[in-house]
């Protein structure tokens, strides 16, 4: 009786389970679809990171123009106190740079206030402020900007100290 019912169910197109071959075919098809989808997802993520980099540059550009509106001049790439010998390489007497000068225009007034500008930026009193990461200064596509810069690791920067936050955007200077 059971065989007759099974034969009738099979002839009507009903089966009780998948075969191993059918299951493997389904898994293979799903694997191929995922393999086709992953590059598209990665490309979309990279496009979003590029867009974020462009947005960061836009914010920095707006901050620079707001600085210019307020001060009548664009910020210099860096500020040096009178009497500092600029010919000395690895000079620890660094004063504020253009990023510190535009912090209030990047809505970072609190961070700007943490800098003690009567002391060189390399001094330990400025370590916490100079080590603060700013998202607007980091391009998400760059994986090398995640760890702080430690000046003591290199002979060319050994007097600068450790724990500097990294950034992906710079300014040119001329003398």
PDB file of C-alpha atoms in Angstrom:
ATOM      1  CA  UNK A   1       0.000   0.000   0.000  1.00  0.00           C
ATOM      2  CA  UNK A   2       2.822   2.369   0.846  1.00  0.00           C
ATOM      3  CA  UNK A   3       4.563   1.656  -2.449  1.00  0.00           C
ATOM      4  CA  UNK A   4       1.394   2.432  -4.360  1.00  0.00           C
ATOM      5  CA  UNK A   5       1.025   5.767  -2.557  1.00  0.00           C
ATOM      6  CA  UNK A   6       4.676   6.653  -3.173  1.00  0.00           C
ATOM      7  CA  UNK A   7       4.370   5.697  -6.833  1.00  0.00           C
ATOM      8  CA  UNK A   8       1.207   7.771  -7.178  1.00  0.00           C
ATOM      9  CA  UNK A   9       2.848  10.794  -5.431  1.00  0.00           C
ATOM     10  CA  UNK A  10       5.900  10.516  -7.695  1.00  0.00           C
ATOM     11  CA  UNK A  11       3.758  10.285 -10.829  1.00  0.00           C
ATOM     12  CA  UNK A  12       1.896  13.435  -9.751  1.00  0.00           C
ATOM     13  CA  UNK A  13       5.216  15.322  -9.397  1.00  0.00           C
ATOM     14  CA  UNK A  14       5.499  15.295  -5.597  1.00  0.00           C
ATOM     15  CA  UNK A  15       8.652  14.131  -3.861  1.00  0.00           C
ATOM     16  CA  UNK A  16       9.413  14.128  -0.178  1.00  0.00           C
ATOM     17  CA  UNK A  17      12.944  15.697  -0.266  1.00  0.00           C
ATOM     18  CA  UNK A  18      15.751  17.174  -2.382  1.00  0.00           C
ATOM     19  CA  UNK A  19      18.414  14.891  -3.683  1.00  0.00           C
ATOM     20  CA  UNK A  20      22.054  15.587  -2.875  1.00  0.00           C
ATOM     21  CA  UNK A  21      22.746  16.652  -6.464  1.00  0.00           C
ATOM     22  CA  UNK A  22      19.892  19.158  -6.420  1.00  0.00           C
ATOM     23  CA  UNK A  23      21.104  20.593  -3.117  1.00  0.00           C
ATOM     24  CA  UNK A  24      24.667  20.960  -4.446  1.00  0.00           C
ATOM     25  CA  UNK A  25      23.388  22.692  -7.584  1.00  0.00           C
ATOM     26  CA  UNK A  26      21.394  25.195  -5.505  1.00  0.00           C
ATOM     27  CA  UNK A  27      24.412  25.878  -3.267  1.00  0.00           C
ATOM     28  CA  UNK A  28      26.633  26.358  -6.349  1.00  0.00           C
ATOM     29  CA  UNK A  29      24.155  28.829  -7.881  1.00  0.00           C
ATOM     30  CA  UNK A  30      23.977  30.801  -4.623  1.00  0.00           C
ATOM     31  CA  UNK A  31      27.790  30.821  -4.447  1.00  0.00           C
ATOM     32  CA  UNK A  32      28.068  32.172  -8.000  1.00  0.00           C
ATOM     33  CA  UNK A  33      25.510  34.903  -7.273  1.00  0.00           C
ATOM     34  CA  UNK A  34      27.412  35.959  -4.136  1.00  0.00           C
ATOM     35  CA  UNK A  35      30.697  35.941  -6.067  1.00  0.00           C
ATOM     36  CA  UNK A  36      29.115  38.232  -8.670  1.00  0.00           C
ATOM     37  CA  UNK A  37      27.673  40.516  -6.006  1.00  0.00           C
ATOM     38  CA  UNK A  38      30.802  41.029  -3.848  1.00  0.00           C
ATOM     39  CA  UNK A  39      32.749  43.180  -6.344  1.00  0.00           C
ATOM     40  CA  UNK A  40      29.702  45.394  -6.797  1.00  0.00           C
ATOM     41  CA  UNK A  41      29.392  45.854  -3.030  1.00  0.00           C
ATOM     42  CA  UNK A  42      33.109  46.629  -2.734  1.00  0.00           C
ATOM     43  CA  UNK A  43      32.895  49.120  -5.593  1.00  0.00           C
ATOM     44  CA  UNK A  44      29.938  50.833  -3.931  1.00  0.00           C
ATOM     45  CA  UNK A  45      31.872  51.068  -0.650  1.00  0.00           C
ATOM     46  CA  UNK A  46      34.912  52.552  -2.388  1.00  0.00           C
ATOM     47  CA  UNK A  47      32.672  55.056  -4.167  1.00  0.00           C
ATOM     48  CA  UNK A  48      31.240  56.065  -0.788  1.00  0.00           C
ATOM     49  CA  UNK A  49      34.768  56.473   0.614  1.00  0.00           C
ATOM     50  CA  UNK A  50      35.768  58.639  -2.368  1.00  0.00           C
ATOM     51  CA  UNK A  51      32.662  60.742  -1.827  1.00  0.00           C
ATOM     52  CA  UNK A  52      33.634  61.177   1.842  1.00  0.00           C
ATOM     53  CA  UNK A  53      37.133  62.312   0.798  1.00  0.00           C
ATOM     54  CA  UNK A  54      35.597  64.865  -1.541  1.00  0.00           C
ATOM     55  CA  UNK A  55      33.230  66.040   1.177  1.00  0.00           C
ATOM     56  CA  UNK A  56      36.186  66.436   3.573  1.00  0.00           C
ATOM     57  CA  UNK A  57      37.970  68.623   1.022  1.00  0.00           C
ATOM     58  CA  UNK A  58      34.826  70.688   0.601  1.00  0.00           C
ATOM     59  CA  UNK A  59      34.592  71.242   4.378  1.00  0.00           C
ATOM     60  CA  UNK A  60      38.275  72.169   4.560  1.00  0.00           C
ATOM     61  CA  UNK A  61      37.862  74.540   1.611  1.00  0.00           C
ATOM     62  CA  UNK A  62      34.888  76.215   3.287  1.00  0.00           C
ATOM     63  CA  UNK A  63      36.850  76.554   6.535  1.00  0.00           C
ATOM     64  CA  UNK A  64      39.770  78.110   4.640  1.00  0.00           C
ATOM     65  CA  UNK A  65      37.459  80.616   2.954  1.00  0.00           C
ATOM     66  CA  UNK A  66      35.775  81.455   6.257  1.00  0.00           C
ATOM     67  CA  UNK A  67      39.230  82.006   7.780  1.00  0.00           C
ATOM     68  CA  UNK A  68      40.031  84.286   4.835  1.00  0.00           C
ATOM     69  CA  UNK A  69      36.790  86.211   5.327  1.00  0.00           C
ATOM     70  CA  UNK A  70      37.572  86.710   9.015  1.00  0.00           C
ATOM     71  CA  UNK A  71      41.307  87.429   8.776  1.00  0.00           C
ATOM     72  CA  UNK A  72      41.618  88.926   5.299  1.00  0.00           C
ATOM     73  CA  UNK A  73      44.256  86.341   4.356  1.00  0.00           C
ATOM     74  CA  UNK A  74      44.500  82.590   3.952  1.00  0.00           C
ATOM     75  CA  UNK A  75      46.348  80.849   6.786  1.00  0.00           C
ATOM     76  CA  UNK A  76      50.041  80.165   6.283  1.00  0.00           C
ATOM     77  CA  UNK A  77      51.100  76.526   6.089  1.00  0.00           C
ATOM     78  CA  UNK A  78      52.810  77.020   9.453  1.00  0.00           C
ATOM     79  CA  UNK A  79      53.695  79.774  11.882  1.00  0.00           C
ATOM     80  CA  UNK A  80      57.184  80.261  13.286  1.00  0.00           C
ATOM     81  CA  UNK A  81      58.059  82.513  16.196  1.00  0.00           C
ATOM     82  CA  UNK A  82      60.592  85.274  15.481  1.00  0.00           C
ATOM     83  CA  UNK A  83      64.154  84.164  16.093  1.00  0.00           C
ATOM     84  CA  UNK A  84      63.568  80.483  15.283  1.00  0.00           C
ATOM     85  CA  UNK A  85      66.272  79.199  12.955  1.00  0.00           C
ATOM     86  CA  UNK A  86      64.385  77.690  10.023  1.00  0.00           C
ATOM     87  CA  UNK A  87      67.551  76.156   8.606  1.00  0.00           C
ATOM     88  CA  UNK A  88      67.734  73.631  11.448  1.00  0.00           C
ATOM     89  CA  UNK A  89      66.341  70.289  10.387  1.00  0.00           C
ATOM     90  CA  UNK A  90      64.305  68.418  12.999  1.00  0.00           C
ATOM     91  CA  UNK A  91      63.547  71.748  14.701  1.00  0.00           C
ATOM     92  CA  UNK A  92      61.329  71.147  17.774  1.00  0.00           C
ATOM     93  CA  UNK A  93      60.137  74.785  17.909  1.00  0.00           C
ATOM     94  CA  UNK A  94      57.051  74.182  15.760  1.00  0.00           C
ATOM     95  CA  UNK A  95      54.213  76.624  16.238  1.00  0.00           C
ATOM     96  CA  UNK A  96      50.655  76.199  14.989  1.00  0.00           C
ATOM     97  CA  UNK A  97      50.027  75.135  11.423  1.00  0.00           C
ATOM     98  CA  UNK A  98      47.174  75.856   9.038  1.00  0.00           C
ATOM     99  CA  UNK A  99      45.017  73.043  10.445  1.00  0.00           C
ATOM    100  CA  UNK A 100      45.193  74.432  13.980  1.00  0.00           C
ATOM    101  CA  UNK A 101      44.412  77.902  12.629  1.00  0.00           C
ATOM    102  CA  UNK A 102      41.221  76.761  10.881  1.00  0.00           C
ATOM    103  CA  UNK A 103      39.927  74.551  13.723  1.00  0.00           C
ATOM    104  CA  UNK A 104      37.341  77.157  14.829  1.00  0.00           C
ATOM    105  CA  UNK A 105      36.037  77.235  11.245  1.00  0.00           C
ATOM    106  CA  UNK A 106      35.712  73.435  11.259  1.00  0.00           C
ATOM    107  CA  UNK A 107      33.483  73.678  14.351  1.00  0.00           C
ATOM    108  CA  UNK A 108      36.370  72.497  16.529  1.00  0.00           C
ATOM    109  CA  UNK A 109      36.622  75.477  18.898  1.00  0.00           C
ATOM    110  CA  UNK A 110      37.061  73.155  21.893  1.00  0.00           C
ATOM    111  CA  UNK A 111      40.066  71.456  20.347  1.00  0.00           C
ATOM    112  CA  UNK A 112      41.569  74.778  19.280  1.00  0.00           C
ATOM    113  CA  UNK A 113      41.287  75.971  22.894  1.00  0.00           C
ATOM    114  CA  UNK A 114      43.247  72.930  24.133  1.00  0.00           C
ATOM    115  CA  UNK A 115      46.398  74.049  22.315  1.00  0.00           C
ATOM    116  CA  UNK A 116      48.778  76.142  24.392  1.00  0.00           C
ATOM    117  CA  UNK A 117      50.155  78.278  21.593  1.00  0.00           C
ATOM    118  CA  UNK A 118      52.707  80.024  23.809  1.00  0.00           C
ATOM    119  CA  UNK A 119      54.562  76.682  23.778  1.00  0.00           C
ATOM    120  CA  UNK A 120      55.796  74.746  20.734  1.00  0.00           C
ATOM    121  CA  UNK A 121      53.353  72.125  19.484  1.00  0.00           C
ATOM    122  CA  UNK A 122      56.025  69.485  20.138  1.00  0.00           C
ATOM    123  CA  UNK A 123      55.865  70.086  23.904  1.00  0.00           C
ATOM    124  CA  UNK A 124      54.076  67.558  26.127  1.00  0.00           C
ATOM    125  CA  UNK A 125      51.512  70.194  27.179  1.00  0.00           C
ATOM    126  CA  UNK A 126      50.177  70.024  23.591  1.00  0.00           C
ATOM    127  CA  UNK A 127      50.391  66.214  23.258  1.00  0.00           C
ATOM    128  CA  UNK A 128      46.691  65.509  23.876  1.00  0.00           C
ATOM    129  CA  UNK A 129      45.535  68.225  21.473  1.00  0.00           C
ATOM    130  CA  UNK A 130      47.959  67.262  18.674  1.00  0.00           C
ATOM    131  CA  UNK A 131      46.955  63.613  19.078  1.00  0.00           C
ATOM    132  CA  UNK A 132      43.225  64.244  18.579  1.00  0.00           C
ATOM    133  CA  UNK A 133      41.948  62.640  15.382  1.00  0.00           C
ATOM    134  CA  UNK A 134      39.720  64.740  13.164  1.00  0.00           C
ATOM    135  CA  UNK A 135      37.471  62.824  10.782  1.00  0.00           C
ATOM    136  CA  UNK A 136      37.491  65.750   8.389  1.00  0.00           C
ATOM    137  CA  UNK A 137      41.269  65.366   7.986  1.00  0.00           C
ATOM    138  CA  UNK A 138      41.159  61.628   7.228  1.00  0.00           C
ATOM    139  CA  UNK A 139      40.349  60.019   3.908  1.00  0.00           C
ATOM    140  CA  UNK A 140      38.621  56.692   4.642  1.00  0.00           C
ATOM    141  CA  UNK A 141      40.327  55.036   1.650  1.00  0.00           C
ATOM    142  CA  UNK A 142      43.757  55.419   3.272  1.00  0.00           C
ATOM    143  CA  UNK A 143      44.456  52.561   5.634  1.00  0.00           C
ATOM    144  CA  UNK A 144      47.771  54.124   6.774  1.00  0.00           C
ATOM    145  CA  UNK A 145      46.140  56.985   8.672  1.00  0.00           C
ATOM    146  CA  UNK A 146      44.736  54.822  11.467  1.00  0.00           C
ATOM    147  CA  UNK A 147      47.779  54.834  13.765  1.00  0.00           C
ATOM    148  CA  UNK A 148      49.400  57.954  15.238  1.00  0.00           C
ATOM    149  CA  UNK A 149      52.688  59.310  13.957  1.00  0.00           C
ATOM    150  CA  UNK A 150      55.576  58.790  16.345  1.00  0.00           C
ATOM    151  CA  UNK A 151      58.333  61.251  15.525  1.00  0.00           C
ATOM    152  CA  UNK A 152      60.858  59.598  17.805  1.00  0.00           C
ATOM    153  CA  UNK A 153      60.925  56.564  15.497  1.00  0.00           C
ATOM    154  CA  UNK A 154      62.783  58.463  12.766  1.00  0.00           C
ATOM    155  CA  UNK A 155      66.037  60.449  12.948  1.00  0.00           C
ATOM    156  CA  UNK A 156      64.568  63.241  10.755  1.00  0.00           C
ATOM    157  CA  UNK A 157      61.720  63.870  13.237  1.00  0.00           C
ATOM    158  CA  UNK A 158      63.135  62.642  16.543  1.00  0.00           C
ATOM    159  CA  UNK A 159      62.619  66.053  18.231  1.00  0.00           C
ATOM    160  CA  UNK A 160      58.913  66.252  17.370  1.00  0.00           C
ATOM    161  CA  UNK A 161      57.629  63.800  19.957  1.00  0.00           C
ATOM    162  CA  UNK A 162      55.119  61.000  19.635  1.00  0.00           C
ATOM    163  CA  UNK A 163      51.356  60.610  19.329  1.00  0.00           C
ATOM    164  CA  UNK A 164      50.579  62.963  16.448  1.00  0.00           C
ATOM    165  CA  UNK A 165      47.191  62.478  14.802  1.00  0.00           C
ATOM    166  CA  UNK A 166      47.544  61.826  11.112  1.00  0.00           C
ATOM    167  CA  UNK A 167      45.869  63.640   8.258  1.00  0.00           C
ATOM    168  CA  UNK A 168      45.575  63.161   4.516  1.00  0.00           C
ATOM    169  CA  UNK A 169      45.459  66.764   3.429  1.00  0.00           C
ATOM    170  CA  UNK A 170      48.396  69.149   3.354  1.00  0.00           C
ATOM    171  CA  UNK A 171      49.360  72.665   2.381  1.00  0.00           C
ATOM    172  CA  UNK A 172      52.217  73.950   0.258  1.00  0.00           C
ATOM    173  CA  UNK A 173      54.544  76.632   1.500  1.00  0.00           C
ATOM    174  CA  UNK A 174      57.145  78.857  -0.028  1.00  0.00           C
ATOM    175  CA  UNK A 175      59.779  81.150   1.323  1.00  0.00           C
TER     176      UNK A 175
END
